[in-house]
Amino acid sequence: MSDLDPSQRSRHWRDSTETLVEVHPKSFGVKVDELTWGVLPAALERYRLGRHNWRTYVLFMCYDSNGRGDSQKQRCLSYDEKPLRLWIWLRDMGKHPAFMLKHIDDVKSPISVIRERHAGRQPTFTDFSVSGLDHAGADLRDSTYSVHSNVRDSSVATRHTSAIMGATYAVAIFPYWAEAPDELDVALDEAFIVLSRTAGWWMVQRNNPITGSVSRNPSKQGWVPSGALLETSIPVTTATAEAKTARISIPIPSLTSSVRPSKPILPSCILSASFQSVALRDYQAKGDGEIGLLTNDLVRVYKKYNHWAYIVQENGRRGWVPSWFLSKVPSDSS
């Protein structure tokens, strides 16, 4: 019997309104080993959405993480994954898999998401998560940042304000609005000195671009979610200067006039853990903090949030890109 025997019908497809539809993967008319960019056109044609519009949709796999139906996960599928093979594996594991289709406009960049949340209501980060990386480069469990979720001892930072030897630095990769008196507002690309750390939070000092010194003014120090920061070994202004003088030549996609690129930082100056990936298709940056890509560009992935990835190229160009445009390079190839 084929893995995709149509007699084994199951509820597994969700459309853009997240309504379950009775349909079997074989109805897509593609092979079990077809990649995502082959499955997407077939799925769109099946639902009369026009197979030629497949680049404007994203394919997700929804499944029960514990098999009991009370803990659903969503996985965004890269263009080079095999969705039907994944569906079969999850089905056999009792995870009740379901495909979901989203328009790319509904999978917004981290910066857009955070700005809209701040503009639309009093900011609360109890539902805000950022997937980071540990020092071995493996994905960490999503961390939820809440002013009530961690005990933050400000005295820890006080003890370190004069200890500059061995200090590290950081740059903000998306904005953050303080929710407590001991937190700092953060602007995109703002530079900091890292003073101390606790679970999910870093005590930082706004970096003086001239002296790089730590101010004793408490208004310039505060806690910031660690996921909002990219850690560097040298001051951010020094790192950007090094990137500009390195003159590493890499073809650069054209930018729209509305996009403000971030200043470059070479990967050699970044302490945050990462893994290597390759661009599967061209991508044109559309907003602040994003980066354009050309097919086969090699990049390093440092952060993930809302199905987007924060990447840095060899020449220091950096920013957010949709994660489904990337394929992770095996560790023995990087």
CSV table of C-alpha atoms in Angstrom, one decimal:
chain,number,residue,atom,x,y,z
A,1,MET,CA,0.0,0.0,0.0
A,2,SER,CA,1.3,3.5,-0.8
A,3,ASP,CA,2.2,5.9,2.0
A,4,LEU,CA,-0.4,8.2,0.5
A,5,ASP,CA,-3.3,5.7,0.1
A,6,PRO,CA,-6.3,7.9,-0.5
A,7,SER,CA,-8.4,5.6,1.6
A,8,GLN,CA,-6.6,6.9,4.7
A,9,ARG,CA,-8.4,10.2,4.6
A,10,SER,CA,-7.7,12.7,7.3
A,11,ARG,CA,-8.3,16.3,8.2
A,12,HIS,CA,-5.0,17.9,7.6
A,13,TRP,CA,-5.3,21.0,5.3
A,14,ARG,CA,-6.0,24.5,6.6
A,15,ASP,CA,-6.7,27.4,4.3
A,16,SER,CA,-5.8,31.0,5.0
A,17,THR,CA,-8.8,31.4,7.3
A,18,GLU,CA,-7.6,28.4,9.3
A,19,THR,CA,-10.7,26.3,8.4
A,20,LEU,CA,-10.0,22.6,8.4
A,21,VAL,CA,-10.9,20.9,5.1
A,22,GLU,CA,-11.3,17.2,4.4
A,23,VAL,CA,-8.6,16.4,1.8
A,24,HIS,CA,-5.7,13.9,1.4
A,25,PRO,CA,-2.2,15.0,0.3
A,26,LYS,CA,-2.5,12.8,-2.8
A,27,SER,CA,-5.2,15.1,-4.1
A,28,PHE,CA,-2.4,17.7,-4.7
A,29,GLY,CA,-1.2,15.5,-7.6
A,30,VAL,CA,2.5,15.6,-6.6
A,31,LYS,CA,5.0,13.0,-5.6
A,32,VAL,CA,5.7,12.2,-2.0
A,33,ASP,CA,9.2,13.6,-2.3
A,34,GLU,CA,8.1,16.9,-3.9
A,35,LEU,CA,9.7,20.0,-2.4
A,36,THR,CA,7.7,22.8,-0.9
A,37,TRP,CA,8.0,25.0,-4.0
A,38,GLY,CA,6.4,22.1,-6.0
A,39,VAL,CA,3.7,21.4,-3.4
A,40,LEU,CA,2.6,25.1,-3.1
A,41,PRO,CA,1.5,25.6,-6.7
A,42,ALA,CA,-0.4,22.3,-6.6
A,43,ALA,CA,-2.2,23.2,-3.4
A,44,LEU,CA,-3.1,26.6,-4.6
A,45,GLU,CA,-4.5,25.1,-7.8
A,46,ARG,CA,-6.5,22.6,-5.8
A,47,TYR,CA,-8.2,25.5,-3.9
A,48,ARG,CA,-8.5,27.6,-7.1
A,49,LEU,CA,-6.2,30.3,-5.8
A,50,GLY,CA,-4.1,30.3,-8.9
A,51,ARG,CA,-0.9,28.2,-9.1
A,52,HIS,CA,1.1,31.1,-10.5
A,53,ASN,CA,0.7,33.1,-7.3
A,54,TRP,CA,2.6,30.5,-5.2
A,55,ARG,CA,5.4,32.9,-4.3
A,56,THR,CA,2.9,35.0,-2.4
A,57,TYR,CA,2.0,32.1,0.0
A,58,VAL,CA,3.8,30.3,2.8
A,59,LEU,CA,3.2,26.7,3.7
A,60,PHE,CA,3.0,25.7,7.4
A,61,MET,CA,2.7,22.3,9.1
A,62,CYS,CA,0.5,22.4,12.2
A,63,TYR,CA,0.8,19.4,14.6
A,64,ASP,CA,0.2,18.4,18.2
A,65,SER,CA,3.5,18.5,20.0
A,66,ASN,CA,2.4,15.9,22.6
A,67,GLY,CA,-0.1,14.0,20.5
A,68,ARG,CA,-3.0,14.8,22.9
A,69,GLY,CA,-4.4,17.8,20.9
A,70,ASP,CA,-3.8,20.4,23.7
A,71,SER,CA,-0.5,21.7,22.5
A,72,GLN,CA,-0.4,22.7,18.9
A,73,LYS,CA,2.8,23.8,17.1
A,74,GLN,CA,3.3,25.6,13.8
A,75,ARG,CA,6.3,24.9,11.6
A,76,CYS,CA,7.1,27.2,8.6
A,77,LEU,CA,8.4,25.0,5.8
A,78,SER,CA,11.4,26.2,3.8
A,79,TYR,CA,11.2,26.0,0.0
A,80,ASP,CA,13.5,22.9,-0.1
A,81,GLU,CA,11.7,20.8,2.5
A,82,LYS,CA,9.5,17.7,1.7
A,83,PRO,CA,6.1,18.5,3.1
A,84,LEU,CA,4.4,15.2,2.3
A,85,ARG,CA,7.2,13.2,3.8
A,86,LEU,CA,7.0,15.3,7.0
A,87,TRP,CA,3.2,14.9,7.1
A,88,ILE,CA,3.6,11.1,6.9
A,89,TRP,CA,6.2,11.0,9.6
A,90,LEU,CA,4.1,13.2,11.9
A,91,ARG,CA,1.0,11.2,11.2
A,92,ASP,CA,2.8,7.9,12.1
A,93,MET,CA,4.0,9.6,15.3
A,94,GLY,CA,0.3,10.3,16.2
A,95,LYS,CA,0.9,14.1,16.0
A,96,HIS,CA,-2.3,14.8,13.9
A,97,PRO,CA,-0.5,17.0,11.2
A,98,ALA,CA,-2.4,19.6,9.3
A,99,PHE,CA,-1.2,21.9,6.5
A,100,MET,CA,-1.9,25.6,6.7
A,101,LEU,CA,-1.5,28.2,4.0
A,102,LYS,CA,-0.8,31.8,4.8
A,103,HIS,CA,-0.4,34.8,2.5
A,104,ILE,CA,3.1,36.4,2.9
A,105,ASP,CA,1.4,39.6,4.1
A,106,ASP,CA,0.2,37.7,7.1
A,107,VAL,CA,3.7,36.6,8.1
A,108,LYS,CA,5.1,40.0,9.0
A,109,SER,CA,8.6,40.9,9.9
A,110,PRO,CA,9.5,41.1,13.6
A,111,ILE,CA,10.0,44.8,13.4
A,112,SER,CA,6.5,45.3,11.9
A,113,VAL,CA,4.9,43.0,14.4
A,114,ILE,CA,6.5,44.7,17.4
A,115,ARG,CA,5.7,48.2,16.2
A,116,GLU,CA,2.1,47.3,15.5
A,117,ARG,CA,1.7,45.8,18.9
A,118,HIS,CA,3.1,48.9,20.5
A,119,ALA,CA,0.9,51.2,18.5
A,120,GLY,CA,-2.3,49.1,19.0
A,121,ARG,CA,-2.3,48.6,22.8
A,122,GLN,CA,-0.3,49.0,26.0
A,123,PRO,CA,2.7,46.9,25.4
A,124,THR,CA,2.9,43.5,27.1
A,125,PHE,CA,5.5,40.9,26.3
A,126,THR,CA,3.8,37.9,28.0
A,127,ASP,CA,3.1,36.5,24.5
A,128,PHE,CA,6.3,37.7,22.9
A,129,SER,CA,8.9,35.0,22.1
A,130,VAL,CA,12.2,34.9,20.4
A,131,SER,CA,14.0,31.7,19.5
A,132,GLY,CA,17.7,32.2,20.3
A,133,LEU,CA,20.7,29.9,19.9
A,134,ASP,CA,22.9,28.4,22.5
A,135,HIS,CA,26.7,28.4,22.3
A,136,ALA,CA,26.7,25.1,20.4
A,137,GLY,CA,24.5,26.6,17.8
A,138,ALA,CA,21.4,24.5,18.6
A,139,ASP,CA,18.0,26.0,18.7
A,140,LEU,CA,16.9,27.0,22.2
A,141,ARG,CA,13.3,26.6,23.5
A,142,ASP,CA,11.3,29.8,22.9
A,143,SER,CA,11.8,32.2,25.7
A,144,THR,CA,8.8,34.3,26.8
A,145,TYR,CA,9.7,37.7,28.2
A,146,SER,CA,7.5,39.1,30.9
A,147,VAL,CA,8.3,41.5,33.7
A,148,HIS,CA,6.9,38.9,36.1
A,149,SER,CA,8.6,35.9,34.7
A,150,ASN,CA,12.2,36.4,36.0
A,151,VAL,CA,13.6,37.8,39.2
A,152,ARG,CA,16.0,40.5,38.1
A,153,ASP,CA,18.4,41.8,40.7
A,154,SER,CA,19.5,45.3,39.7
A,155,SER,CA,22.3,45.1,42.4
A,156,VAL,CA,24.0,42.5,40.1
A,157,ALA,CA,24.4,45.2,37.5
A,158,THR,CA,25.6,47.8,40.0
A,159,ARG,CA,28.5,45.5,41.0
A,160,HIS,CA,29.6,45.4,37.4
A,161,THR,CA,29.3,49.0,36.3
A,162,SER,CA,33.0,49.6,36.9
A,163,ALA,CA,34.3,46.3,35.6
A,164,ILE,CA,34.9,47.1,31.9
A,165,MET,CA,37.7,44.6,31.4
A,166,GLY,CA,36.2,41.7,29.4
A,167,ALA,CA,33.0,43.7,28.7
A,168,THR,CA,31.0,42.8,25.6
A,169,TYR,CA,28.7,44.9,23.5
A,170,ALA,CA,25.4,44.6,21.6
A,171,VAL,CA,23.3,46.1,18.9
A,172,ALA,CA,19.5,46.1,18.9
A,173,ILE,CA,18.0,44.1,16.1
A,174,PHE,CA,14.4,45.2,16.8
A,175,PRO,CA,12.8,47.9,19.0
A,176,TYR,CA,11.5,47.3,22.5
A,177,TRP,CA,9.4,49.6,24.8
A,178,ALA,CA,10.1,49.4,28.5
A,179,GLU,CA,7.3,48.1,30.8
A,180,ALA,CA,9.0,48.6,34.1
A,181,PRO,CA,11.1,51.3,35.8
A,182,ASP,CA,14.3,49.2,35.6
A,183,GLU,CA,14.0,48.6,31.8
A,184,LEU,CA,15.2,50.6,28.9
A,185,ASP,CA,13.4,51.6,25.7
A,186,VAL,CA,15.4,50.3,22.7
A,187,ALA,CA,15.6,51.6,19.2
A,188,LEU,CA,16.5,49.5,16.2
A,189,ASP,CA,20.3,49.5,15.7
A,190,GLU,CA,21.0,51.2,19.0
A,191,ALA,CA,24.3,50.2,20.6
A,192,PHE,CA,24.9,49.0,24.2
A,193,ILE,CA,27.5,47.7,26.6
A,194,VAL,CA,26.4,44.5,28.3
A,195,LEU,CA,26.9,44.7,32.1
A,196,SER,CA,25.2,41.6,33.4
A,197,ARG,CA,22.8,38.8,32.5
A,198,THR,CA,19.9,36.8,33.9
A,199,ALA,CA,17.5,34.4,32.3
A,200,GLY,CA,16.1,36.0,29.2
A,201,TRP,CA,17.3,39.5,30.2
A,202,TRP,CA,20.5,41.6,29.9
A,203,MET,CA,21.4,44.6,32.0
A,204,VAL,CA,22.9,47.1,29.5
A,205,GLN,CA,24.3,50.6,29.3
A,206,ARG,CA,23.8,52.9,26.4
A,207,ASN,CA,27.1,52.9,24.6
A,208,ASN,CA,28.9,56.2,24.3
A,209,PRO,CA,30.1,56.2,20.7
A,210,ILE,CA,33.1,58.4,21.6
A,211,THR,CA,34.5,57.0,24.7
A,212,GLY,CA,32.8,53.6,25.0
A,213,SER,CA,32.7,54.1,28.8
A,214,VAL,CA,30.1,53.1,31.2
A,215,SER,CA,28.1,56.0,32.7
A,216,ARG,CA,27.0,55.9,36.3
A,217,ASN,CA,23.8,57.7,35.3
A,218,PRO,CA,21.0,55.1,36.2
A,219,SER,CA,18.8,56.6,33.4
A,220,LYS,CA,21.2,55.2,30.9
A,221,GLN,CA,21.2,51.6,32.3
A,222,GLY,CA,18.4,49.1,32.4
A,223,TRP,CA,17.2,45.6,31.5
A,224,VAL,CA,16.5,44.6,27.9
A,225,PRO,CA,15.2,41.2,26.5
A,226,SER,CA,18.3,39.4,25.4
A,227,GLY,CA,16.6,38.2,22.2
A,228,ALA,CA,16.4,41.8,21.0
A,229,LEU,CA,20.2,42.1,21.0
A,230,LEU,CA,23.1,40.8,18.9
A,231,GLU,CA,26.3,40.5,21.0
A,232,THR,CA,29.6,41.7,19.7
A,233,SER,CA,33.2,41.5,21.0
A,234,ILE,CA,34.0,45.2,20.3
A,235,PRO,CA,32.0,48.4,20.4
A,236,VAL,CA,29.4,48.5,17.7
A,237,THR,CA,30.9,51.7,16.2
A,238,THR,CA,34.3,50.0,15.9
A,239,ALA,CA,32.8,46.9,14.4
A,240,THR,CA,30.9,48.9,11.7
A,241,ALA,CA,34.1,50.8,10.9
A,242,GLU,CA,36.0,47.5,10.5
A,243,ALA,CA,33.3,46.2,8.1
A,244,LYS,CA,33.5,49.3,5.9
A,245,THR,CA,37.3,49.0,5.6
A,246,ALA,CA,37.3,45.3,5.0
A,247,ARG,CA,36.0,45.8,1.5
A,248,ILE,CA,34.7,42.2,1.1
A,249,SER,CA,33.0,42.2,-2.3
A,250,ILE,CA,29.6,40.4,-2.5
A,251,PRO,CA,26.8,41.2,-5.1
A,252,ILE,CA,24.1,43.3,-3.4
A,253,PRO,CA,20.5,43.3,-4.4
A,254,SER,CA,18.8,46.6,-5.3
A,255,LEU,CA,17.0,48.4,-2.5
A,256,THR,CA,13.7,50.1,-2.5
A,257,SER,CA,13.8,53.8,-1.5
A,258,SER,CA,11.8,53.1,1.7
A,259,VAL,CA,14.3,50.6,3.1
A,260,ARG,CA,16.9,51.8,5.6
A,261,PRO,CA,19.8,49.2,5.7
A,262,SER,CA,21.6,48.6,9.0
A,263,LYS,CA,25.3,49.4,9.2
A,264,PRO,CA,27.4,46.3,8.5
A,265,ILE,CA,29.1,44.2,11.2
A,266,LEU,CA,31.5,41.4,10.2
A,267,PRO,CA,30.7,37.9,11.6
A,268,SER,CA,34.1,37.7,13.2
A,269,CYS,CA,33.0,40.5,15.5
A,270,ILE,CA,29.8,38.8,16.6
A,271,LEU,CA,29.7,36.6,19.7
A,272,SER,CA,26.1,35.4,19.4
A,273,ALA,CA,25.9,31.8,18.3
A,274,SER,CA,24.9,31.0,14.7
A,275,PHE,CA,24.7,28.5,12.0
A,276,GLN,CA,25.3,28.7,8.2
A,277,SER,CA,22.5,28.8,5.7
A,278,VAL,CA,22.1,29.4,2.0
A,279,ALA,CA,19.5,31.5,0.2
A,280,LEU,CA,17.1,29.5,-1.9
A,281,ARG,CA,15.6,32.4,-3.9
A,282,ASP,CA,16.2,36.1,-4.4
A,283,TYR,CA,14.6,38.3,-1.7
A,284,GLN,CA,14.1,42.1,-1.9
A,285,ALA,CA,14.0,43.9,1.4
A,286,LYS,CA,10.8,45.8,2.0
A,287,GLY,CA,11.2,47.5,5.3
A,288,ASP,CA,13.6,48.8,8.0
A,289,GLY,CA,15.9,46.2,9.4
A,290,GLU,CA,15.5,43.8,6.5
A,291,ILE,CA,18.2,42.6,4.1
A,292,GLY,CA,17.9,41.6,0.4
A,293,LEU,CA,19.4,38.3,-0.8
A,294,LEU,CA,20.4,36.7,-4.1
A,295,THR,CA,20.0,33.0,-4.8
A,296,ASN,CA,22.8,30.9,-3.3
A,297,ASP,CA,24.1,33.7,-1.0
A,298,LEU,CA,25.8,32.2,2.1
A,299,VAL,CA,24.7,33.7,5.4
A,300,ARG,CA,24.9,33.1,9.1
A,301,VAL,CA,21.6,32.9,11.1
A,302,TYR,CA,21.7,34.4,14.6
A,303,LYS,CA,18.1,34.8,15.7
A,304,LYS,CA,14.6,33.6,14.7
A,305,TYR,CA,11.3,35.3,15.4
A,306,ASN,CA,7.8,35.0,13.9
A,307,HIS,CA,9.2,32.7,11.1
A,308,TRP,CA,11.8,35.3,10.1
A,309,ALA,CA,15.6,34.9,10.5
A,310,TYR,CA,18.2,37.5,11.5
A,311,ILE,CA,21.2,36.9,9.2
A,312,VAL,CA,24.7,38.4,8.6
A,313,GLN,CA,26.7,38.0,5.4
A,314,GLU,CA,30.5,37.7,5.1
A,315,ASN,CA,30.8,41.4,4.3
A,316,GLY,CA,28.8,42.4,7.3
A,317,ARG,CA,25.5,43.1,5.7
A,318,ARG,CA,22.8,42.2,8.1
A,319,GLY,CA,19.1,42.1,8.7
A,320,TRP,CA,15.8,40.1,8.8
A,321,VAL,CA,14.7,37.8,6.0
A,322,PRO,CA,11.8,35.3,5.7
A,323,SER,CA,13.0,32.0,7.1
A,324,TRP,CA,11.4,30.0,4.3
A,325,PHE,CA,13.9,31.6,1.8
A,326,LEU,CA,16.8,29.8,3.6
A,327,SER,CA,18.1,26.3,3.8
A,328,LYS,CA,20.4,25.3,6.7
A,329,VAL,CA,23.8,24.1,5.6
A,330,PRO,CA,24.9,20.8,7.3
A,331,SER,CA,27.5,21.5,10.0
A,332,ASP,CA,30.2,19.4,8.3
A,333,SER,CA,29.9,21.7,5.2
A,334,SER,CA,30.1,25.1,7.1
